[in-house]
Amino acid sequence: MPKTAMCLIDHATYDLVDGMTLQELDQQLQAAIKQANPTAKPTSFICSEHLVGYRMQKMDQMIAKDYQQNKKINQQLTHIMQKNRYQVVDVNRQLENSLTIGQRVADAVARFGGSWAFIISFLSVMLVWMLLNVLPLFGAHFDPYPFILLNLFLSMVAAIQAPLIMMSQNRAAEYDRLQAVNDFRVNSKSEEEIRVLHKKVDHLIQKDEPNMLEIQKMQTQMLGEIQAQVNELRRLQARQH
């Protein structure tokens, strides 16, 4: 006949194959059993029925702890996304809608003044002007050399063009400032969200995955114990026959 032992919990007698001693269990299970039964010793026996209860209690605690931690991280992420509802701003459209007529004219002058069309047109006008006043084409030299009237017109164009170009440059500086502010706000929000997501991933890797492996290990042990009990029952039935 197989050896028997008395269960620590219900003090009933069981076959040794129907349970385990505390020293065969992991430290957490031993601590939980000893906490509920202060008189327990490493050689104390606990039957499979009560051992399953403690194991299920341990798995429930691990799952509940992971659930609470995940819930806490999700709440942090939700809080971050709700506390700052800043939306990405289309800076080009915002500036386009705020332009005045004078600013539009300044931008148009700056674009034309910095193009090859303006340079070629300007050189063509100056060349035609000088040819008309140097060569006897039409017999009328309205601005003879040294082209004082042409110099006056050039000075007037430069005097008018300079502040218009500066106005356009101010608009470009305003665009850069708004773009920088927009990028800063977007990057700050993204960085905070990414930090919480990293925290969640770290929790999944460092806590959830090891706990799942521990639960699988406990389930494998329970299946092994059940298989051992089945094998013992088969052995006893074979002896009886």
Backbone as CSV, one residue per row, in Angstrom:
resi,resn,N_x,N_y,N_z,CA_x,CA_y,CA_z,C_x,C_y,C_z
1,MET,0.849,-1.197,0.000,0.000,0.000,0.000,0.883,1.244,0.000
2,PRO,0.462,2.280,-0.674,1.258,3.508,-0.719,1.272,4.201,0.633
3,LYS,2.289,4.948,0.844,2.400,5.695,2.093,1.392,6.821,2.117
4,THR,0.987,7.183,3.332,-0.014,8.246,3.502,0.558,9.345,4.388
5,ALA,-0.160,10.500,4.369,0.225,11.634,5.211,-1.021,12.436,5.539
6,MET,-0.918,13.218,6.610,-2.054,14.014,7.050,-1.930,15.427,6.480
7,CYS,-3.025,15.888,5.903,-3.035,17.225,5.294,-2.979,18.305,6.361
8,LEU,-2.217,19.300,6.103,-2.056,20.406,7.037,-3.346,21.194,7.212
9,ILE,-4.199,21.216,6.199,-5.367,22.089,6.219,-6.557,21.417,6.906
10,ASP,-6.975,20.263,6.386,-8.168,19.614,6.943,-7.842,18.430,7.846
11,HIS,-6.541,18.130,8.033,-6.075,17.058,8.931,-6.603,15.688,8.517
12,ALA,-6.971,15.542,7.257,-7.399,14.226,6.750,-6.179,13.495,6.186
13,THR,-6.313,12.188,6.068,-5.205,11.365,5.592,-5.330,11.154,4.083
14,TYR,-4.215,11.386,3.391,-4.174,11.246,1.943,-2.942,10.451,1.546
15,ASP,-3.006,9.859,0.372,-1.807,9.240,-0.177,-0.794,10.332,-0.525
16,LEU,0.475,10.013,-0.447,1.519,10.999,-0.737,1.430,11.526,-2.162
17,VAL,0.927,10.685,-3.072,0.814,11.124,-4.452,-0.286,12.161,-4.627
18,ASP,-1.174,12.289,-3.635,-2.286,13.230,-3.712,-1.927,14.603,-3.157
19,GLY,-0.675,14.906,-2.970,-0.271,16.205,-2.442,1.228,16.382,-2.476
20,MET,1.708,17.406,-1.760,3.139,17.717,-1.732,3.487,18.264,-0.358
21,THR,4.755,18.211,-0.022,5.230,18.866,1.203,5.563,20.316,0.885
22,LEU,5.579,21.156,1.916,5.806,22.587,1.692,7.181,22.856,1.097
23,GLN,8.176,22.083,1.457,9.531,22.322,0.958,9.647,22.057,-0.544
24,GLU,8.654,21.391,-1.130,8.663,21.147,-2.568,8.032,22.297,-3.359
25,LEU,7.438,23.238,-2.650,6.767,24.354,-3.307,7.698,25.552,-3.401
26,ASP,7.296,26.546,-4.226,8.102,27.765,-4.337,7.892,28.634,-3.103
27,GLN,8.734,29.620,-2.956,8.756,30.431,-1.740,7.451,31.195,-1.531
28,GLN,6.865,31.712,-2.601,5.636,32.498,-2.440,4.488,31.624,-1.927
29,LEU,4.363,30.426,-2.492,3.306,29.529,-2.011,3.560,29.110,-0.567
30,GLN,4.797,28.821,-0.233,5.127,28.482,1.153,4.749,29.620,2.095
31,ALA,5.082,30.847,1.693,4.764,32.004,2.543,3.258,32.158,2.720
32,ALA,2.490,31.981,1.630,1.032,32.112,1.727,0.441,31.037,2.628
33,ILE,0.919,29.801,2.501,0.398,28.702,3.329,0.797,28.896,4.795
34,LYS,2.048,29.310,5.036,2.496,29.527,6.415,1.771,30.705,7.062
35,GLN,1.421,31.695,6.251,0.693,32.832,6.809,-0.695,32.411,7.296
36,ALA,-1.345,31.521,6.534,-2.658,31.032,6.951,-2.560,29.941,8.010
37,ASN,-1.422,29.272,8.077,-1.211,28.181,9.036,0.145,28.376,9.712
38,PRO,0.203,29.163,10.790,1.483,29.496,11.430,2.261,28.277,11.921
39,THR,1.579,27.163,12.185,2.274,25.981,12.714,2.883,25.114,11.610
40,ALA,2.746,25.510,10.384,3.247,24.702,9.271,4.765,24.631,9.292
41,LYS,5.294,23.487,8.893,6.735,23.252,8.817,7.106,22.897,7.373
42,PRO,8.389,22.951,7.030,8.792,22.589,5.662,8.387,21.173,5.279
43,THR,8.302,20.276,6.280,7.936,18.881,5.976,6.435,18.634,6.063
44,SER,5.668,19.687,6.344,4.212,19.515,6.433,3.641,19.172,5.063
45,PHE,2.573,18.371,5.103,1.959,17.881,3.870,0.673,18.654,3.608
46,ILE,0.431,18.971,2.317,-0.820,19.622,1.921,-1.377,18.866,0.728
47,CYS,-2.655,18.555,0.773,-3.265,17.768,-0.285,-3.441,18.608,-1.557
48,SER,-3.651,17.931,-2.669,-3.763,18.615,-3.965,-4.973,19.534,-4.012
49,GLU,-6.059,19.140,-3.358,-7.266,19.961,-3.399,-7.025,21.336,-2.801
50,HIS,-6.413,21.382,-1.630,-6.136,22.669,-0.998,-4.963,23.385,-1.674
51,LEU,-4.025,22.620,-2.201,-2.897,23.235,-2.902,-3.371,23.971,-4.151
52,VAL,-4.333,23.377,-4.851,-4.905,24.053,-6.018,-5.537,25.386,-5.610
53,GLY,-6.209,25.403,-4.450,-6.819,26.645,-3.973,-5.784,27.733,-3.750
54,TYR,-4.659,27.384,-3.127,-3.609,28.372,-2.896,-2.980,28.819,-4.218
55,ARG,-2.818,27.894,-5.115,-2.250,28.270,-6.417,-3.194,29.189,-7.188
56,MET,-4.474,28.882,-7.146,-5.440,29.751,-7.811,-5.454,31.132,-7.165
57,GLN,-5.324,31.170,-5.840,-5.266,32.449,-5.142,-4.032,33.251,-5.574
58,LYS,-2.908,32.567,-5.718,-1.688,33.242,-6.163,-1.847,33.779,-7.581
59,MET,-2.428,32.964,-8.479,-2.633,33.415,-9.856,-3.592,34.602,-9.904
60,ASP,-4.653,34.556,-9.075,-5.595,35.679,-9.031,-4.903,36.957,-8.564
61,GLN,-4.037,36.842,-7.570,-3.312,38.018,-7.083,-2.378,38.579,-8.149
62,MET,-1.671,37.697,-8.854,-0.773,38.150,-9.915,-1.540,38.844,-11.039
63,ILE,-2.670,38.242,-11.438,-3.474,38.840,-12.506,-4.074,40.172,-12.059
64,ALA,-4.574,40.226,-10.825,-5.158,41.469,-10.315,-4.109,42.578,-10.216
65,LYS,-2.905,42.217,-9.780,-1.832,43.211,-9.681,-1.460,43.752,-11.051
66,ASP,-1.330,42.860,-12.021,-1.017,43.302,-13.385,-2.149,44.159,-13.959
67,TYR,-3.386,43.764,-13.670,-4.524,44.530,-14.166,-4.539,45.935,-13.575
68,GLN,-4.273,46.056,-12.280,-4.251,47.365,-11.646,-3.130,48.239,-12.203
69,GLN,-1.954,47.636,-12.437,-0.841,48.403,-12.983,-1.136,48.873,-14.405
70,ASN,-1.703,47.984,-15.215,-2.071,48.376,-16.582,-3.152,49.450,-16.577
71,LYS,-4.093,49.330,-15.663,-5.148,50.332,-15.556,-4.566,51.687,-15.155
72,LYS,-3.605,51.679,-14.255,-2.971,52.922,-13.829,-2.228,53.588,-14.984
73,ILE,-1.493,52.790,-15.764,-0.759,53.347,-16.899,-1.729,53.867,-17.966
74,ASN,-2.816,53.142,-18.212,-3.812,53.592,-19.181,-4.467,54.894,-18.744
75,GLN,-4.695,55.037,-17.448,-5.264,56.281,-16.936,-4.290,57.441,-17.122
76,GLN,-2.999,57.188,-16.909,-2.006,58.231,-17.145,-1.997,58.657,-18.607
77,LEU,-2.043,57.675,-19.506,-2.042,57.995,-20.926,-3.306,58.758,-21.318
78,THR,-4.456,58.339,-20.780,-5.707,59.041,-21.078,-5.680,60.458,-20.544
79,HIS,-5.113,60.638,-19.354,-5.016,61.971,-18.766,-4.131,62.883,-19.605
80,ILE,-3.036,62.339,-20.104,-2.129,63.140,-20.942,-2.821,63.558,-22.229
81,MET,-3.573,62.646,-22.823,-4.229,62.961,-24.087,-5.395,63.918,-23.897
82,GLN,-5.993,63.951,-22.712,-7.141,64.816,-22.476,-6.760,66.192,-21.948
83,LYS,-5.672,66.268,-21.187,-5.328,67.547,-20.571,-4.827,68.562,-21.583
84,ASN,-4.313,68.100,-22.720,-3.796,69.002,-23.729,-4.391,68.603,-25.070
85,ARG,-5.419,69.295,-25.454,-6.096,68.987,-26.705,-5.551,69.829,-27.857
86,TYR,-4.292,70.180,-27.775,-3.692,70.982,-28.834,-3.674,70.206,-30.135
87,GLN,-4.195,70.835,-31.160,-4.229,70.229,-32.475,-3.121,70.829,-33.346
88,VAL,-2.656,70.036,-34.287,-1.620,70.512,-35.197,-2.201,71.639,-36.051
89,VAL,-1.468,72.740,-36.145,-1.921,73.933,-36.852,-1.279,73.970,-38.229
90,ASP,-2.092,74.260,-39.238,-1.567,74.486,-40.581,-1.096,75.931,-40.630
91,VAL,0.197,76.138,-40.432,0.742,77.495,-40.339,0.545,78.245,-41.647
92,ASN,0.733,77.582,-42.754,0.568,78.256,-44.051,-0.842,78.808,-44.225
93,ARG,-1.842,77.991,-43.903,-3.225,78.457,-44.052,-3.544,79.561,-43.054
94,GLN,-3.031,79.434,-41.827,-3.304,80.457,-40.815,-2.735,81.805,-41.235
95,LEU,-1.500,81.804,-41.746,-0.909,83.061,-42.192,-1.598,83.584,-43.442
96,GLU,-1.982,82.695,-44.324,-2.650,83.122,-45.562,-3.969,83.812,-45.257
97,ASN,-4.701,83.311,-44.268,-5.986,83.918,-43.918,-5.826,85.238,-43.175
98,SER,-4.661,85.476,-42.581,-4.452,86.703,-41.801,-3.735,87.799,-42.573
99,LEU,-3.377,87.556,-43.833,-2.639,88.560,-44.606,-3.542,89.734,-44.990
100,THR,-2.999,90.933,-44.872,-3.682,92.134,-45.347,-3.295,92.401,-46.807
101,ILE,-3.949,93.386,-47.403,-3.652,93.710,-48.802,-2.219,94.196,-48.940
102,GLY,-1.778,95.040,-47.996,-0.410,95.540,-48.050,0.620,94.428,-47.917
103,GLN,0.344,93.474,-47.045,1.273,92.357,-46.878,1.303,91.465,-48.119
104,ARG,0.149,91.311,-48.761,0.128,90.524,-49.993,0.925,91.214,-51.097
105,VAL,0.788,92.544,-51.177,1.560,93.296,-52.168,3.049,93.180,-51.879
106,ALA,3.420,93.277,-50.592,4.833,93.173,-50.224,5.392,91.801,-50.584
107,ASP,4.619,90.754,-50.337,5.081,89.409,-50.687,5.223,89.253,-52.199
108,ALA,4.267,89.835,-52.947,4.342,89.740,-54.409,5.564,90.487,-54.937
109,VAL,5.832,91.680,-54.389,7.003,92.455,-54.814,8.289,91.719,-54.477
110,ALA,8.340,91.118,-53.284,9.536,90.379,-52.879,9.755,89.163,-53.771
111,ARG,8.666,88.468,-54.105,8.811,87.306,-54.989,9.286,87.722,-56.378
112,PHE,8.699,88.809,-56.906,9.102,89.256,-58.237,10.509,89.851,-58.222
113,GLY,10.847,90.580,-57.154,12.177,91.194,-57.078,13.292,90.190,-56.901
114,GLY,12.981,88.993,-56.463,14.000,87.972,-56.297,13.952,86.907,-57.356
115,SER,13.412,87.253,-58.515,13.283,86.280,-59.602,14.121,86.708,-60.803
116,TRP,14.398,85.740,-61.680,15.123,86.046,-62.905,14.297,86.927,-63.844
117,ALA,12.995,86.834,-63.773,12.143,87.687,-64.606,12.390,89.156,-64.298
118,PHE,12.518,89.505,-63.006,12.782,90.903,-62.644,14.166,91.326,-63.118
119,ILE,15.162,90.471,-62.918,16.530,90.836,-63.315,16.620,91.055,-64.822
120,ILE,16.047,90.135,-65.603,16.107,90.281,-67.068,15.320,91.504,-67.526
121,SER,14.134,91.694,-66.921,13.323,92.865,-67.292,14.036,94.157,-66.930
122,PHE,14.645,94.190,-65.764,15.339,95.398,-65.312,16.524,95.713,-66.218
123,LEU,17.308,94.693,-66.531,18.455,94.904,-67.426,18.000,95.321,-68.822
124,SER,16.897,94.755,-69.293,16.381,95.121,-70.621,15.936,96.578,-70.658
125,VAL,15.226,97.012,-69.634,14.771,98.409,-69.580,15.950,99.367,-69.528
126,MET,16.960,99.049,-68.704,18.134,99.926,-68.626,18.884,99.973,-69.957
127,LEU,18.999,98.820,-70.616,19.716,98.786,-71.895,18.982,99.596,-72.956
128,VAL,17.654,99.432,-73.043,16.860,100.204,-74.002,16.948,101.688,-73.688
129,TRP,16.850,102.038,-72.409,16.948,103.448,-71.984,18.281,104.056,-72.444
130,MET,19.387,103.370,-72.204,20.695,103.913,-72.560,20.881,103.973,-74.067
131,LEU,20.373,102.993,-74.802,20.493,103.029,-76.255,19.712,104.185,-76.858
132,LEU,18.516,104.407,-76.310,17.721,105.517,-76.822,18.386,106.862,-76.575
133,ASN,19.145,106.965,-75.504,19.753,108.256,-75.168,21.197,108.380,-75.642
134,VAL,21.728,107.317,-76.244,23.102,107.379,-76.760,23.105,107.368,-78.288
135,LEU,22.354,106.466,-78.864,22.340,106.345,-80.319,21.314,107.298,-80.928
136,PRO,21.607,107.842,-82.099,20.658,108.762,-82.771,19.564,107.985,-83.498
137,LEU,18.712,107.296,-82.723,17.674,106.482,-83.342,16.440,107.304,-83.672
138,PHE,15.928,108.032,-82.703,14.711,108.815,-82.905,14.982,110.317,-82.822
139,GLY,16.217,110.664,-82.633,16.588,112.079,-82.605,16.209,112.807,-81.337
140,ALA,15.788,112.131,-80.314,15.394,112.766,-79.042,16.118,112.075,-77.905
141,HIS,17.047,112.794,-77.297,17.773,112.269,-76.140,17.207,112.937,-74.879
142,PHE,16.203,112.319,-74.268,15.533,112.920,-73.109,16.337,112.738,-71.824
143,ASP,17.328,111.821,-71.827,18.170,111.631,-70.635,19.594,111.327,-71.088
144,PRO,20.300,112.355,-71.535,21.651,112.111,-72.050,22.599,111.635,-70.954
145,TYR,23.740,111.122,-71.428,24.773,110.662,-70.506,25.165,111.820,-69.582
146,PRO,25.275,111.567,-68.231,25.384,110.282,-67.484,24.071,109.737,-66.941
147,PHE,22.963,109.934,-67.640,21.666,109.315,-67.322,21.196,109.678,-65.902
148,ILE,21.064,110.966,-65.694,20.658,111.450,-64.360,19.227,111.016,-64.043
149,LEU,18.348,111.090,-65.029,16.958,110.692,-64.793,16.865,109.189,-64.495
150,LEU,17.674,108.382,-65.215,17.679,106.946,-64.948,18.159,106.658,-63.524
151,ASN,19.191,107.359,-63.088,19.674,107.189,-61.710,18.592,107.559,-60.697
152,LEU,17.824,108.598,-61.027,16.738,108.993,-60.126,15.692,107.892,-60.027
153,PHE,15.322,107.327,-61.166,14.329,106.259,-61.157,14.859,105.022,-60.414
154,LEU,16.138,104.712,-60.622,16.724,103.563,-59.921,16.723,103.780,-58.411
155,SER,17.041,104.992,-57.996,17.039,105.300,-56.555,15.628,105.191,-55.981
156,MET,14.637,105.653,-56.758,13.251,105.553,-56.288,12.803,104.086,-56.177
157,VAL,13.173,103.297,-57.192,12.805,101.871,-57.139,13.441,101.193,-55.929
158,ALA,14.745,101.485,-55.703,15.433,100.882,-54.560,14.815,101.333,-53.244
159,ALA,14.434,102.613,-53.162,13.862,103.140,-51.922,12.505,102.516,-51.620
160,ILE,11.744,102.243,-52.659,10.425,101.641,-52.439,10.538,100.131,-52.227
161,GLN,11.430,99.519,-52.982,11.550,98.059,-52.928,12.117,97.574,-51.601
162,ALA,13.050,98.300,-51.002,13.704,97.866,-49.762,12.716,97.653,-48.617
163,PRO,11.840,98.610,-48.284,10.894,98.358,-47.175,9.883,97.268,-47.493
164,LEU,9.502,97.135,-48.797,8.574,96.063,-49.149,9.211,94.696,-48.920
165,ILE,10.495,94.579,-49.286,11.199,93.320,-49.058,11.348,93.055,-47.560
166,MET,11.607,94.100,-46.778,11.701,93.930,-45.324,10.365,93.482,-44.736
167,MET,9.268,94.015,-45.255,7.949,93.574,-44.787,7.753,92.082,-45.077
168,SER,8.170,91.660,-46.275,8.041,90.248,-46.617,8.928,89.382,-45.733
169,GLN,10.130,89.872,-45.406,11.019,89.128,-44.517,10.433,89.023,-43.115
170,ASN,9.750,90.061,-42.681,9.081,89.991,-41.373,7.990,88.920,-41.381
171,ARG,7.291,88.811,-42.514,6.291,87.766,-42.624,6.939,86.390,-42.570
172,ALA,8.103,86.242,-43.214,8.810,84.963,-43.172,9.262,84.642,-41.749
173,ALA,9.723,85.681,-41.029,10.139,85.468,-39.638,8.944,85.074,-38.769
174,GLU,7.782,85.687,-39.028,6.572,85.318,-38.286,6.168,83.866,-38.579
175,TYR,6.304,83.467,-39.828,6.015,82.083,-40.209,6.950,81.115,-39.473
176,ASP,8.236,81.439,-39.440,9.199,80.567,-38.749,8.885,80.479,-37.262
177,ARG,8.469,81.604,-36.668,8.154,81.598,-35.238,6.935,80.726,-34.954
178,LEU,5.874,80.881,-35.752,4.680,80.059,-35.558,4.973,78.587,-35.808
179,GLN,5.798,78.314,-36.813,6.157,76.929,-37.109,6.943,76.314,-35.964
180,ALA,7.860,77.097,-35.373,8.658,76.594,-34.251,7.778,76.325,-33.032
181,VAL,6.830,77.235,-32.754,5.905,77.029,-31.626,5.039,75.794,-31.852
182,ASN,4.558,75.649,-33.077,3.732,74.482,-33.418,4.527,73.185,-33.257
183,ASP,5.754,73.171,-33.748,6.595,71.976,-33.627,6.913,71.661,-32.168
184,PHE,7.153,72.705,-31.373,7.478,72.491,-29.960,6.306,71.859,-29.218
185,ARG,5.100,72.364,-29.468,3.932,71.826,-28.775,3.649,70.387,-29.201
186,VAL,3.769,70.137,-30.500,3.532,68.777,-30.985,4.582,67.816,-30.436
187,ASN,5.847,68.247,-30.450,6.921,67.379,-29.955,6.787,67.128,-28.453
188,SER,6.372,68.145,-27.707,6.205,67.977,-26.258,5.102,66.972,-25.955
189,LYS,3.977,67.107,-26.651,2.874,66.178,-26.435,3.268,64.765,-26.851
190,SER,3.932,64.652,-28.002,4.350,63.326,-28.478,5.352,62.690,-27.525
191,GLU,6.278,63.503,-27.006,7.283,62.968,-26.087,6.639,62.427,-24.815
192,GLU,5.656,63.157,-24.293,4.992,62.708,-23.068,4.211,61.421,-23.305
193,GLU,3.530,61.346,-24.455,2.790,60.131,-24.769,3.728,58.946,-24.984
194,ILE,4.839,59.182,-25.685,5.804,58.107,-25.934,6.414,57.629,-24.628
195,ARG,6.646,58.541,-23.676,7.217,58.147,-22.391,6.272,57.197,-21.651
196,VAL,4.970,57.503,-21.670,4.005,56.626,-21.003,3.894,55.287,-21.746
197,LEU,3.942,55.323,-23.079,3.884,54.082,-23.850,5.109,53.206,-23.565
198,HIS,6.285,53.847,-23.432,7.477,53.091,-23.061,7.304,52.449,-21.687
199,LYS,6.689,53.190,-20.791,6.449,52.654,-19.457,5.524,51.448,-19.519
200,LYS,4.516,51.528,-20.374,3.586,50.405,-20.508,4.277,49.197,-21.130
201,VAL,5.097,49.445,-22.164,5.824,48.337,-22.794,6.793,47.696,-21.804
202,ASP,7.489,48.535,-21.017,8.401,47.992,-20.004,7.662,47.137,-18.988
203,HIS,6.457,47.597,-18.622,5.664,46.809,-17.668,5.263,45.467,-18.281
204,LEU,4.881,45.501,-19.554,4.497,44.252,-20.218,5.670,43.283,-20.289
205,ILE,6.860,43.814,-20.556,8.035,42.952,-20.707,8.539,42.463,-19.350
206,GLN,8.613,43.366,-18.362,9.239,43.044,-17.087,8.293,42.408,-16.083
207,LYS,6.989,42.661,-16.224,6.036,42.149,-15.231,5.044,41.151,-15.826
208,ASP,4.303,41.589,-16.835,3.242,40.737,-17.372,3.788,39.441,-17.952
209,GLU,4.829,39.547,-18.768,5.356,38.343,-19.403,5.931,37.352,-18.392
210,PRO,6.772,37.797,-17.413,7.225,36.832,-16.392,6.081,36.235,-15.585
211,ASN,5.072,37.042,-15.291,3.935,36.503,-14.544,3.175,35.462,-15.363
212,MET,3.020,35.710,-16.650,2.357,34.721,-17.494,3.160,33.425,-17.555
213,LEU,4.483,33.563,-17.624,5.324,32.366,-17.618,5.208,31.619,-16.291
214,GLU,5.124,32.387,-15.191,4.970,31.755,-13.881,3.630,31.023,-13.790
215,ILE,2.575,31.647,-14.335,1.266,30.992,-14.323,1.293,29.722,-15.173
216,GLN,1.930,29.790,-16.328,2.058,28.594,-17.166,2.858,27.504,-16.455
217,LYS,3.881,27.902,-15.724,4.663,26.931,-14.975,3.805,26.246,-13.910
218,MET,2.990,27.037,-13.203,2.111,26.462,-12.190,1.090,25.538,-12.822
219,GLN,0.561,25.937,-13.972,-0.405,25.070,-14.644,0.249,23.758,-15.083
220,THR,1.487,23.848,-15.557,2.203,22.628,-15.950,2.445,21.721,-14.752
221,GLN,2.804,22.315,-13.614,2.997,21.519,-12.404,1.704,20.833,-11.979
222,MET,0.598,21.584,-12.072,-0.684,20.997,-11.700,-1.049,19.843,-12.633
223,LEU,-0.790,20.022,-13.936,-1.062,18.934,-14.879,-0.170,17.728,-14.591
224,GLY,1.108,17.997,-14.237,2.000,16.898,-13.898,1.541,16.143,-12.669
225,GLU,1.058,16.879,-11.665,0.573,16.210,-10.461,-0.678,15.382,-10.765
226,ILE,-1.563,15.934,-11.612,-2.763,15.174,-11.984,-2.375,13.902,-12.729
227,GLN,-1.391,14.041,-13.631,-0.944,12.870,-14.374,-0.329,11.832,-13.444
228,ALA,0.435,12.301,-12.431,1.028,11.369,-11.471,-0.053,10.631,-10.678
229,GLN,-1.115,11.355,-10.298,-2.210,10.718,-9.581,-2.910,9.679,-10.449
230,VAL,-3.115,10.032,-11.729,-3.754,9.074,-12.650,-2.896,7.825,-12.807
231,ASN,-1.584,8.041,-12.931,-0.686,6.891,-13.074,-0.701,6.019,-11.824
232,GLU,-0.786,6.655,-10.649,-0.829,5.883,-9.407,-2.120,5.085,-9.305
233,LEU,-3.215,5.713,-9.727,-4.481,4.982,-9.708,-4.449,3.797,-10.662
234,ARG,-3.866,3.986,-11.819,-3.747,2.872,-12.771,-2.877,1.756,-12.195
235,ARG,-1.801,2.129,-11.516,-0.909,1.131,-10.923,-1.635,0.334,-9.842
236,LEU,-2.431,1.034,-9.027,-3.178,0.347,-7.979,-4.226,-0.591,-8.572
237,GLN,-4.901,-0.115,-9.637,-5.897,-0.974,-10.273,-5.242,-2.207,-10.886
238,ALA,-4.053,-2.034,-11.455,-3.346,-3.182,-12.044,-2.961,-4.185,-10.962
239,ARG,-2.571,-3.701,-9.780,-2.207,-4.628,-8.686,-3.421,-5.396,-8.200
240,GLN,-4.561,-4.706,-8.158,-5.776,-5.362,-7.652,-6.211,-6.478,-8.603
241,HIS,-6.002,-6.262,-9.912,-6.379,-7.278,-10.882,-5.309,-8.374,-10.969
